[in-house]
Tab-separated table of C-alpha atoms and ligand atoms in Angstrom:
chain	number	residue	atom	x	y	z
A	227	UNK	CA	53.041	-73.352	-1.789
A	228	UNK	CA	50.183	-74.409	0.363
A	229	UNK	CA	50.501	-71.974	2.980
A	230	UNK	CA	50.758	-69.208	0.022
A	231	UNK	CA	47.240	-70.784	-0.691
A	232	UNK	CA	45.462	-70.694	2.631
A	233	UNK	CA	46.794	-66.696	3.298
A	234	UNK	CA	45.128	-65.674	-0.080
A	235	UNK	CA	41.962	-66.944	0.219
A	236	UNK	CA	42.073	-65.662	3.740
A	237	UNK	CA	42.819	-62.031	2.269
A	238	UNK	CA	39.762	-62.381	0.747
A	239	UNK	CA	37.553	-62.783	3.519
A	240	UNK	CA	35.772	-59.705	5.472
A	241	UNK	CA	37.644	-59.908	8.626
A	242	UNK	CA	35.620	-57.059	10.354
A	243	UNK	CA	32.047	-58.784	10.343
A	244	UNK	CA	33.105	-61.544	12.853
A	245	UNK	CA	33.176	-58.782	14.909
A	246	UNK	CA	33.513	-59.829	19.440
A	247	UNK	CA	32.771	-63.086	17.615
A	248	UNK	CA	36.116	-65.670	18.578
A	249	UNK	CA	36.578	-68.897	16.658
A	250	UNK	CA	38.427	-72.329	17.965
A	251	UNK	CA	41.586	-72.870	15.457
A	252	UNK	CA	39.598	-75.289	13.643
A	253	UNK	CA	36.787	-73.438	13.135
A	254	UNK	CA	39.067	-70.367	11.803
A	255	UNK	CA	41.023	-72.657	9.151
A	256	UNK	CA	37.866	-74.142	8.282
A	257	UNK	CA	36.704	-70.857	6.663
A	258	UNK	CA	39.488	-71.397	4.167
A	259	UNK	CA	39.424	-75.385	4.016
A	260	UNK	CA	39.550	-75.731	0.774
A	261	UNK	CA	42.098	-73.692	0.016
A	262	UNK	CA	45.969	-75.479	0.318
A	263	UNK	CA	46.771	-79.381	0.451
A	264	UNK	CA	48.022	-80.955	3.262
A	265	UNK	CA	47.325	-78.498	6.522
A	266	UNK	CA	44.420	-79.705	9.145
A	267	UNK	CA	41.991	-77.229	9.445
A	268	UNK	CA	43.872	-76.038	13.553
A	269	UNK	CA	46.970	-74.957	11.031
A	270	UNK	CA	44.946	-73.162	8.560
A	271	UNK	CA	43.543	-71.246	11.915
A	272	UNK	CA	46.667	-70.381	13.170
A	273	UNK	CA	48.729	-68.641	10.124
A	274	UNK	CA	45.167	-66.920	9.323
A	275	UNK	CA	45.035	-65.363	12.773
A	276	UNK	CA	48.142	-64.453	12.691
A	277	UNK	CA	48.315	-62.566	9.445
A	278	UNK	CA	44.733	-61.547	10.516
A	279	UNK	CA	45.170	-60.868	14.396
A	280	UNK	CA	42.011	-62.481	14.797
A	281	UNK	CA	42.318	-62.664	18.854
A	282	UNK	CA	41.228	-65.934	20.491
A	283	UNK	CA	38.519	-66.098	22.750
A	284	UNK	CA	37.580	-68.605	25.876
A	285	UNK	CA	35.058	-70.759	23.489
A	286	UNK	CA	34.210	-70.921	19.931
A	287	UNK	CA	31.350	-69.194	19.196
A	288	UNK	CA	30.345	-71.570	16.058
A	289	UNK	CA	31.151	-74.853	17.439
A	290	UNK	CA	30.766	-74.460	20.846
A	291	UNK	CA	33.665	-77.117	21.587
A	292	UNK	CA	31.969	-79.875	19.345
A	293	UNK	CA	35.870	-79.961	17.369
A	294	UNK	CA	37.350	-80.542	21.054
A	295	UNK	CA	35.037	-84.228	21.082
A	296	UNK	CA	36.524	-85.266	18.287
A	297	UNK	CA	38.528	-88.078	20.155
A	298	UNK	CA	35.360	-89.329	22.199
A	299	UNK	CA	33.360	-89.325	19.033
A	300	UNK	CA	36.300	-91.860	17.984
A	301	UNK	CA	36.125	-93.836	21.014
A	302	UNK	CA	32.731	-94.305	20.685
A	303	UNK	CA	32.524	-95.449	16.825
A	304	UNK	CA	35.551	-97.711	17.251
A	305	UNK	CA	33.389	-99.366	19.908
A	306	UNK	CA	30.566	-99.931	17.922
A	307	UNK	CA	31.952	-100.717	14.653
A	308	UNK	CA	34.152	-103.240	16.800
A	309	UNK	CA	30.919	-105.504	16.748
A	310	UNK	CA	31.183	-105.676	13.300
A	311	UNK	CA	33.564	-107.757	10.946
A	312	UNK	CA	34.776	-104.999	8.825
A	313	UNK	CA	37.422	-104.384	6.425
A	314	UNK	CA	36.763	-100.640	5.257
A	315	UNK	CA	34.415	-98.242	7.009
A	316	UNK	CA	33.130	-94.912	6.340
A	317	UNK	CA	32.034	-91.884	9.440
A	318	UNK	CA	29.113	-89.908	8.761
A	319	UNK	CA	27.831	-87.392	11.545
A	320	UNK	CA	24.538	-85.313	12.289
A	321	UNK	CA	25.345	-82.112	13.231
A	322	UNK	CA	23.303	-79.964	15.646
A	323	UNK	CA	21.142	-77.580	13.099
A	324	UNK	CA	21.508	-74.481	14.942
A	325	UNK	CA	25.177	-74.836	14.664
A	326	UNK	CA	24.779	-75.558	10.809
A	327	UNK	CA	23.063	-72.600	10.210
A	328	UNK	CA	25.745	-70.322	11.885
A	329	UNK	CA	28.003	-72.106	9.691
A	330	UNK	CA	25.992	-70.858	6.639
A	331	UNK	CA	25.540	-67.382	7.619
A	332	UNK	CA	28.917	-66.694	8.762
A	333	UNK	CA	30.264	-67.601	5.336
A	334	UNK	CA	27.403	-65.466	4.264
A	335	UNK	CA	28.574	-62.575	6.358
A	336	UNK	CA	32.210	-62.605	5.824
A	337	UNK	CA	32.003	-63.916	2.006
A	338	UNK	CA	33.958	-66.520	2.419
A	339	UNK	CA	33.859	-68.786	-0.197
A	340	UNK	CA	36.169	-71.374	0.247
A	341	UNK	CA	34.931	-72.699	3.655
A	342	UNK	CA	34.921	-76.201	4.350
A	343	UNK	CA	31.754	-77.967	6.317
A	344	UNK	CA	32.052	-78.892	10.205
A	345	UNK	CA	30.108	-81.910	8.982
A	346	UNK	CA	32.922	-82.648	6.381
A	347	UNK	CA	35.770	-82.120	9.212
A	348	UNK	CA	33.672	-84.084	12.238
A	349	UNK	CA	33.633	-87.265	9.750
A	350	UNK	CA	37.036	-86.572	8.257
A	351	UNK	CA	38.658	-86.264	11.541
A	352	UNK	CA	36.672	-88.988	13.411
A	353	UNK	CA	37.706	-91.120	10.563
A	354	UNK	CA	41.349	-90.937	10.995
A	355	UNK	CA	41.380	-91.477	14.557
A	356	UNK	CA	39.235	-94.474	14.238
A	357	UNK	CA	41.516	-95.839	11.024
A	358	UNK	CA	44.630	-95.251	13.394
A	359	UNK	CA	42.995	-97.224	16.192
A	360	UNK	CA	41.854	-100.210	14.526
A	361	UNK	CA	43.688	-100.531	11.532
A	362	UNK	CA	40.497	-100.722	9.250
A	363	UNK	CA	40.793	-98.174	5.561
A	364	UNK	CA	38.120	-95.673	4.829
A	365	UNK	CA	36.565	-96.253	1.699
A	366	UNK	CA	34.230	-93.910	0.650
A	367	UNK	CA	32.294	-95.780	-2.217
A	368	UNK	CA	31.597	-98.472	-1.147
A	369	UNK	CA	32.507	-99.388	2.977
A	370	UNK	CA	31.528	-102.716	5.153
A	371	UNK	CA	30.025	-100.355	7.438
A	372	UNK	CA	29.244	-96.376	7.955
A	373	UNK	CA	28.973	-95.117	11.338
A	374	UNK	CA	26.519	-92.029	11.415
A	375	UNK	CA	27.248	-90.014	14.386
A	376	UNK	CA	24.655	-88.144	15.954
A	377	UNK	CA	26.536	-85.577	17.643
A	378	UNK	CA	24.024	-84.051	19.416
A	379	UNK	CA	23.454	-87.149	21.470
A	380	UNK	CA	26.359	-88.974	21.373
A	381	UNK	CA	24.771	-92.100	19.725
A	382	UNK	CA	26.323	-94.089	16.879
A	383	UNK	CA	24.201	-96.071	14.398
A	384	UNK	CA	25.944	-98.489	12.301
A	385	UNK	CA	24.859	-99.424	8.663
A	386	UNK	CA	26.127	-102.865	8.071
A	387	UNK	CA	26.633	-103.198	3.867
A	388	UNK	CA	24.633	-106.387	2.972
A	389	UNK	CA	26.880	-109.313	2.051
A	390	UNK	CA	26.874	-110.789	-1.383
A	391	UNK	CA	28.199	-114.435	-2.776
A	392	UNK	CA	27.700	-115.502	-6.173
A	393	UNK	CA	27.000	-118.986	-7.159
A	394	UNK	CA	25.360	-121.655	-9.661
A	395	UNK	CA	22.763	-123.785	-7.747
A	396	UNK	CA	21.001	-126.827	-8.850
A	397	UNK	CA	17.313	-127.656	-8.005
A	398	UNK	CA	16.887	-131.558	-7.952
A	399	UNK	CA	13.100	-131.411	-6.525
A	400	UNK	CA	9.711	-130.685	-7.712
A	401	UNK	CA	8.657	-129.510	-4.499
A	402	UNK	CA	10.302	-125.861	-3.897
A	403	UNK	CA	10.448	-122.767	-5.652
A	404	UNK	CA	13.597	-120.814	-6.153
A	405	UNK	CA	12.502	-117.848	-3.739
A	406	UNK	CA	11.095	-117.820	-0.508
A	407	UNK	CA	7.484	-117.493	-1.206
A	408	UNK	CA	5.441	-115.620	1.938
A	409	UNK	CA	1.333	-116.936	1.883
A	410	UNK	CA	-0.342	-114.055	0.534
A	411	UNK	CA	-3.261	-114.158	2.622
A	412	UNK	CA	-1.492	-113.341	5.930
A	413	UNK	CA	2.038	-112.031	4.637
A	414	UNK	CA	3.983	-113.928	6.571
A	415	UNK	CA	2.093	-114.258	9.894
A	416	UNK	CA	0.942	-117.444	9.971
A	417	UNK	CA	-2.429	-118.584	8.949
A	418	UNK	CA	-5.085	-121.895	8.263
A	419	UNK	CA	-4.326	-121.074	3.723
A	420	UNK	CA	-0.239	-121.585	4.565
A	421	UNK	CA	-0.659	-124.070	7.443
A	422	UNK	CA	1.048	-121.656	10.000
A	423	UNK	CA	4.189	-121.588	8.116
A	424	UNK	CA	3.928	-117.769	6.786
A	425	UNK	CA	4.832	-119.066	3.707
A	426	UNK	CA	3.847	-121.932	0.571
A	427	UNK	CA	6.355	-124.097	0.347
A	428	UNK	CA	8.363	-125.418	3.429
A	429	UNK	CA	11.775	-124.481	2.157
A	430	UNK	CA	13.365	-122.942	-1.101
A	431	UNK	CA	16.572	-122.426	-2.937
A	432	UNK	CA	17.075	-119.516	-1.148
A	433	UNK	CA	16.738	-120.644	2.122
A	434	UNK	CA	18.696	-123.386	1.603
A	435	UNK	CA	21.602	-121.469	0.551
A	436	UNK	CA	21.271	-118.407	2.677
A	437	UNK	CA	20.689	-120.567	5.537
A	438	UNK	CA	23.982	-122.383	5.783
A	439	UNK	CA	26.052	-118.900	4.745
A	440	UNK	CA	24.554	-117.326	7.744
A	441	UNK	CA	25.489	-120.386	9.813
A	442	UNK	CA	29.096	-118.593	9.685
A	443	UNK	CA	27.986	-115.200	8.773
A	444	UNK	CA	24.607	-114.371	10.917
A	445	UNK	CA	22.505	-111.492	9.645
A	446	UNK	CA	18.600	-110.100	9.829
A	447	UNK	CA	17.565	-111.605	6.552
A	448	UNK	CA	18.720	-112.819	3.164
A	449	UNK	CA	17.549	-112.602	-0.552
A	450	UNK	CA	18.481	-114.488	-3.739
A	451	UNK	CA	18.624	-113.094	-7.315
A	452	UNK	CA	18.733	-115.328	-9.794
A	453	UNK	CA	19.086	-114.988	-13.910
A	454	UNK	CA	15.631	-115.933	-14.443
A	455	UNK	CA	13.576	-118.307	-12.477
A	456	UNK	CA	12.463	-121.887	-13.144
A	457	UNK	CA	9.044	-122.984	-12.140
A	458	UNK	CA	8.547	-124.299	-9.118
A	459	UNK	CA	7.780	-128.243	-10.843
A	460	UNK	CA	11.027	-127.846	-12.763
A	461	UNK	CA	14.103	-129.307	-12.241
A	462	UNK	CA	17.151	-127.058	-12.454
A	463	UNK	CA	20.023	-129.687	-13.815
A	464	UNK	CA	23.300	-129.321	-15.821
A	465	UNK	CA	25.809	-126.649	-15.199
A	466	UNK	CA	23.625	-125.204	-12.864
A	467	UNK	CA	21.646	-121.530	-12.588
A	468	UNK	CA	23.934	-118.444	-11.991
A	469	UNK	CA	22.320	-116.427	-8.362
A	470	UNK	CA	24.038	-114.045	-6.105
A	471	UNK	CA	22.476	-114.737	-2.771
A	472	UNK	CA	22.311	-111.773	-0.264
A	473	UNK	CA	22.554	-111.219	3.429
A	474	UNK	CA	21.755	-108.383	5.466
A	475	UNK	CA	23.385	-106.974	8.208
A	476	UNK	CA	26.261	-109.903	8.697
A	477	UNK	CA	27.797	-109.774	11.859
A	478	UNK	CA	31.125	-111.818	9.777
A	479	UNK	CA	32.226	-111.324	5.720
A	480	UNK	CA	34.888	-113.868	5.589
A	481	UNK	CA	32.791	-116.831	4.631
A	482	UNK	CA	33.872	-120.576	4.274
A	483	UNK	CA	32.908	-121.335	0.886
A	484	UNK	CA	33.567	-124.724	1.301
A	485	UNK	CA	31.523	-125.483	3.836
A	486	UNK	CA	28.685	-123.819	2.291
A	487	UNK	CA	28.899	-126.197	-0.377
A	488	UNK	CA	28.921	-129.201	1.500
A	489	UNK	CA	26.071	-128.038	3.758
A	490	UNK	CA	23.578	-127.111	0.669
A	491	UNK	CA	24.624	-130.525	-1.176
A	492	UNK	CA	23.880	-132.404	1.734
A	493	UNK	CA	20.642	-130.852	1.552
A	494	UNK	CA	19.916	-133.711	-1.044
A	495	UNK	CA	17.382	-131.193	-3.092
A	496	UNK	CA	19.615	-128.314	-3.951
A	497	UNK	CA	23.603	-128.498	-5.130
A	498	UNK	CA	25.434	-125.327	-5.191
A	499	UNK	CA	29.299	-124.636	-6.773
A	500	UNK	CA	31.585	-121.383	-7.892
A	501	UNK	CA	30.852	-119.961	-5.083
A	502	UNK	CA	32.522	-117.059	-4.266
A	503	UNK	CA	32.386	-113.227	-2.785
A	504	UNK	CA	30.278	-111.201	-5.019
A	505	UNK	CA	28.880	-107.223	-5.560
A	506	UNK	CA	25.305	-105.288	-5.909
A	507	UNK	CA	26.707	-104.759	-9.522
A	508	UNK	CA	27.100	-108.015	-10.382
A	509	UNK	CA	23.343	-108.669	-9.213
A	510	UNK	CA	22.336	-106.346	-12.231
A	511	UNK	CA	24.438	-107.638	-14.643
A	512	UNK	CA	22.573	-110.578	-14.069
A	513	UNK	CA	18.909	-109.735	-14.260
A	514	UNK	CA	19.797	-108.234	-17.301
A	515	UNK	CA	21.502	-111.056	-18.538
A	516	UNK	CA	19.562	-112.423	-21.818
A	517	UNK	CA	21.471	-116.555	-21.684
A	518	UNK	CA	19.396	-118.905	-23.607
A	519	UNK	CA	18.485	-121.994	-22.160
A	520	UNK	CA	18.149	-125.705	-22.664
A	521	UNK	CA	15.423	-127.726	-21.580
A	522	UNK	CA	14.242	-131.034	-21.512
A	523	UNK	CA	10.643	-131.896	-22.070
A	524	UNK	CA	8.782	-134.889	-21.560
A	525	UNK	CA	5.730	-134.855	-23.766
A	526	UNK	CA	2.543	-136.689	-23.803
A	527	UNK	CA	0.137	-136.239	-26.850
A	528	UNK	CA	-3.579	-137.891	-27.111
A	529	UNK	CA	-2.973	-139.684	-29.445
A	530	UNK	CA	-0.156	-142.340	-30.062
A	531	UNK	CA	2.080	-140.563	-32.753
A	532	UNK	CA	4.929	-141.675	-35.649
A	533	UNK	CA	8.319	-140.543	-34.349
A	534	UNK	CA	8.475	-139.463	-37.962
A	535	UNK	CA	5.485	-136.929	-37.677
A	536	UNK	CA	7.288	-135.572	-34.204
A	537	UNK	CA	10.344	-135.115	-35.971
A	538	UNK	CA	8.406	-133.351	-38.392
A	539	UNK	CA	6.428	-130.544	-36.662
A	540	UNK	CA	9.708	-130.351	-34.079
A	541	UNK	CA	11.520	-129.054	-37.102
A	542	UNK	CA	9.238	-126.716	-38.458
A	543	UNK	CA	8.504	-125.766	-34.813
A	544	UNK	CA	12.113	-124.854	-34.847
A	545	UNK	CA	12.597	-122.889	-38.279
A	546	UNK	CA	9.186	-120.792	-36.730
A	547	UNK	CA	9.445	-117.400	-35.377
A	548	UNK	CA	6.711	-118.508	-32.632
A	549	UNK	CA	3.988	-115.662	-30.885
A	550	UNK	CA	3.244	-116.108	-27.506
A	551	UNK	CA	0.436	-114.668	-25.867
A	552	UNK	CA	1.035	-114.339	-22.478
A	553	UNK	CA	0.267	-117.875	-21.114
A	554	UNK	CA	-3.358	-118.588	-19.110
A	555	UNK	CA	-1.032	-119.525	-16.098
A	556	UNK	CA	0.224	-116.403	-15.308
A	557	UNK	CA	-2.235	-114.163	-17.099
A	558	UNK	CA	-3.404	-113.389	-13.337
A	559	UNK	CA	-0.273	-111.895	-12.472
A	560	UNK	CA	1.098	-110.233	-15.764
A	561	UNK	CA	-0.495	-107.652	-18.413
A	562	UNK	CA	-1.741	-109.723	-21.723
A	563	UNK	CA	0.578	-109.249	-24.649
A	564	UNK	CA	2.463	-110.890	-27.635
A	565	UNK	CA	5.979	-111.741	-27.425
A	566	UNK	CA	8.183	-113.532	-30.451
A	567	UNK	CA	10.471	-115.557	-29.247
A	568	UNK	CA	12.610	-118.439	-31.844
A	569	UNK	CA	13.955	-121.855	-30.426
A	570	UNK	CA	17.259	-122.143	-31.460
A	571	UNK	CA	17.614	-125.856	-31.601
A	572	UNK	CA	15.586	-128.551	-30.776
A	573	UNK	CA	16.202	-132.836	-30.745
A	574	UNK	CA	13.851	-135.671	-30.558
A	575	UNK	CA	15.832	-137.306	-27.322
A	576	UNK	CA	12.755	-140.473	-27.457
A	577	UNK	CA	9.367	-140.781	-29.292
A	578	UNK	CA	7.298	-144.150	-27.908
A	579	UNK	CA	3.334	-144.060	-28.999
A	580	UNK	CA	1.805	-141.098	-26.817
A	581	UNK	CA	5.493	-140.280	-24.797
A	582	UNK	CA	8.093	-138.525	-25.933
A	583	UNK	CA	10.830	-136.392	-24.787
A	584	UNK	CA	12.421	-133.635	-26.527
A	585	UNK	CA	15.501	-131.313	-25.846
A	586	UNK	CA	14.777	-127.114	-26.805
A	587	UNK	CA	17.396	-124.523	-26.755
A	588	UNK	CA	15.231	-121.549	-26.564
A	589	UNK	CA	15.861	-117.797	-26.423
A	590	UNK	CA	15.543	-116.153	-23.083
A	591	UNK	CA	11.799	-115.456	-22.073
A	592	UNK	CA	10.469	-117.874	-24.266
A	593	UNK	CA	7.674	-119.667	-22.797
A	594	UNK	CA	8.763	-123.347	-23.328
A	595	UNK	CA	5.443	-125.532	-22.180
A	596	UNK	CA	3.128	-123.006	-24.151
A	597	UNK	CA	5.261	-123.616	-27.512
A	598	UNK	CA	4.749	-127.501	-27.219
A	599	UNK	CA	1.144	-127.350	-26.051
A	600	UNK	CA	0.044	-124.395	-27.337
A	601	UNK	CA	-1.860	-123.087	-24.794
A	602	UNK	CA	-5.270	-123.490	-26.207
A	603	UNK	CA	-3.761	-121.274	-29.383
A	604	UNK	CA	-2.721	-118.304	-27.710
A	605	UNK	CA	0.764	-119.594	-28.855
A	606	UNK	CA	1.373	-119.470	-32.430
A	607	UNK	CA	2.967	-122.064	-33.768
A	608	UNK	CA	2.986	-125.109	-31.561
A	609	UNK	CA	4.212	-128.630	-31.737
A	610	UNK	CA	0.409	-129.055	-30.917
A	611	UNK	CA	-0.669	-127.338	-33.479
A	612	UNK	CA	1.910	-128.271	-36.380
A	613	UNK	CA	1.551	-132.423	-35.590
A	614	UNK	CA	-2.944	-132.165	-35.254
A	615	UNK	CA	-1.900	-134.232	-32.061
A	616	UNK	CA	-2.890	-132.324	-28.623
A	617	UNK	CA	-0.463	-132.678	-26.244
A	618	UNK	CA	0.672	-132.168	-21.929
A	619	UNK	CA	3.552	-131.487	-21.394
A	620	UNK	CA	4.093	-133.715	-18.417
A	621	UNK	CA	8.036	-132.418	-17.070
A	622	UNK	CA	10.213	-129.572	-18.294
A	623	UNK	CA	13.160	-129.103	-16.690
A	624	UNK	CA	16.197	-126.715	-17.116
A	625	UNK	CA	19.598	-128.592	-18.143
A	626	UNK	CA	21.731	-125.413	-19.267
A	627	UNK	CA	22.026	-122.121	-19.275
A	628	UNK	CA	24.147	-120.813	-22.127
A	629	UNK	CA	25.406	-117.704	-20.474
A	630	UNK	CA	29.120	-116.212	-20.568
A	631	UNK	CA	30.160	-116.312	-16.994
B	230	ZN	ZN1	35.078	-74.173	16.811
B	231	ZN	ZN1	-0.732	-117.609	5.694
């Protein structure tokens, strides 16, 4: 049995080297903590010094009474977690590191190997008081909030788990990017290049979103990951872009979905729907998601052109495996290279003299304008250079992604 347990790994301890030293109960069973299910560490110490007549002294030596503030630690992290919505919460402590290093030494000394961690018991302990009092579950992997004692000083600091809520958004302007974008010359300060604003553009998806969830949620700040980005003159239509939008530090996690909703649509630029509570995980799955995607172009060549002859290059365009050096428009930003990239499908929508408007499925990563215009042939084929017709594309916005979820 369990008891059976705790008594022989306490035989195996040198009993003699603790010497005048006297241990609290706790401190005594917590030489043998691992050893037997079931006992706190106060009922290890007890059977061990009896069967060890390990006399009790007026303080313990190795904790100098820190196990006896157990209960005020408690009081003190239900308080502050209490000004957090929380379902699950996790202690952590700091322990003095004088005491620590007693800790180590006396296992050292006595070669006991089987001890358990006053850090482990502080947080273990604290953490079932505090569950008792407020009804809230540990969870260890992943908790609301973790209180981090600092035993020392009696000070808790809470770390607040950012919230997460997946959604699909559409963009219907022109006019802002997905992302917040700070001004570059004065990161966010304030300056005559961004107008005083901090940033480029007045608003963005992102702050349209995250501002109505932290209407009901509050927080320090917010972030919204997207799979993939459109540019900031494309429209983001259809069935919408998949994001998880972020918050940090929410004072509430139950969120009104609904309302969300309603506020972003009535927005007039940006419509969002599905949403719902979401993880970090599911943020990864989606900037690794590959989706193709669907967009509608609106063309304008130099020349007025046969429908026919569109037609024509759009379908060899199409059966092309295309190379795409890395356009001149973002050249500044990323490392020249060649990419292949295939449209999947493509459809003459309208085709009027100079105009004309064309769906393309493309594979992820494909840059769309550059295959149509042909970026001054660093793209490889193009509808530009298949029809002998130079051409702008004039719009080019998103109307679906094809991904799974
Ligand atoms: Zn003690
Ligand atoms: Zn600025």
């Amino acid at each position: 049995m369990g008891l059976d347990d705790v008594l022989a790994a306490a035989a195996g301890i040198n009993w003699q080297a603790l010497g005048e030293r006297s241990l609290c109960d706790a401190c005594l069973g917590r030489l043998v903590g691992k050893a037997g299910h079931g006992f706190a560490n106060p009922e290890r110490g007890r059977a061990v010094r009896e069967a060890h007549r390990v006399l009790p002294g007026t303080a313990c030596w190795l904790c100098e009474g820190l196990l006896d503030e157990v209960p005020k630690f408690a009081d003190l992290v239900a308080a502050k977690l209490g000004e957090w919505d929380h379902a699950t919460f996790l202690v952590g402590s700091k322990i003095d590191l004088e005491l620590a290093a007693r800790e180590e030494s006396l296992w050292v000394e006595l070669g006991a190997t089987q001890g358990e961690l006053v850090k482990n018991e502080i947080n273990r302990e604290v953490g079932k008081l505090v569950a008792a009092r407020t009804g809230k579950g540990v969870d260890f992997a992943r908790p609301d909030v973790t209180a981090i004692v600092d035993t020392p000083y009696d000070v808790v600091e809470v770390e607040v788990a950012p919230l997460f809520l997946y959604g699909r958004y559409r963009k219907l302007s022109r006019e802002i990017p997905q992302t917040r974008w700070p001004c570059r010359r004065c990161r966010g300060k304030g300056c005559d290049h961004c107008g005083g604003k901090g940033k480029m553009y007045e608003t963005s998806v992102e702050e349209i979103v995250a501002g109505e969830v932290m209407k009901q949620t509050g927080g320090t700040g917010h972030a919204l990951h997207g799979m993939g980005r459109e540019d900031v003159d494309a429209l983001m239509l259809g069935n919408g872009r998949p994001f998880v939008v972020e918050i940090s530090r929410p004072r509430r996690r139950l969120v009104d979905v609904a309302a969300v909703e309603d506020g972003v649509n009535r927005s007039g630029i940006v419509e969002v729907e599905s949403l719902r509570p979401s993880t970090r995980d599911e943020v990864v799955r989606l900037k690794e998601d590959r989706a193709d995607k669907t967009y509608r172009a609106r063309i304008r060549f130099a020349v007025p052109l046969e429908p026919a002859k569109v037609k024509e290059g759009l379908a060899a365009l199409a059966a092309a495996r295309i190379a795409q050096r890395t356009p001149t428009r973002v050249s500044h930003r990323r490392s020249d290279r060649v990419r292949h990239r295939a449209l999947r499908d493509v459809e003459l929508l309208r085709a009027d003299g100079r105009e004309a408007e064309v769906l393309v499925r493309a594979e992820a990563g494909t840059y769309v304008k550059e295959a149509l215009h042909g970026d001054g042939g660093r793209t490889e084929p193009s509808l530009a250079g298949l029809t002998g017709v130079p051409c702008e594309v004039v719009a080019l916005d998103v109307v679906r992604i094809h991904d799974t979820g």
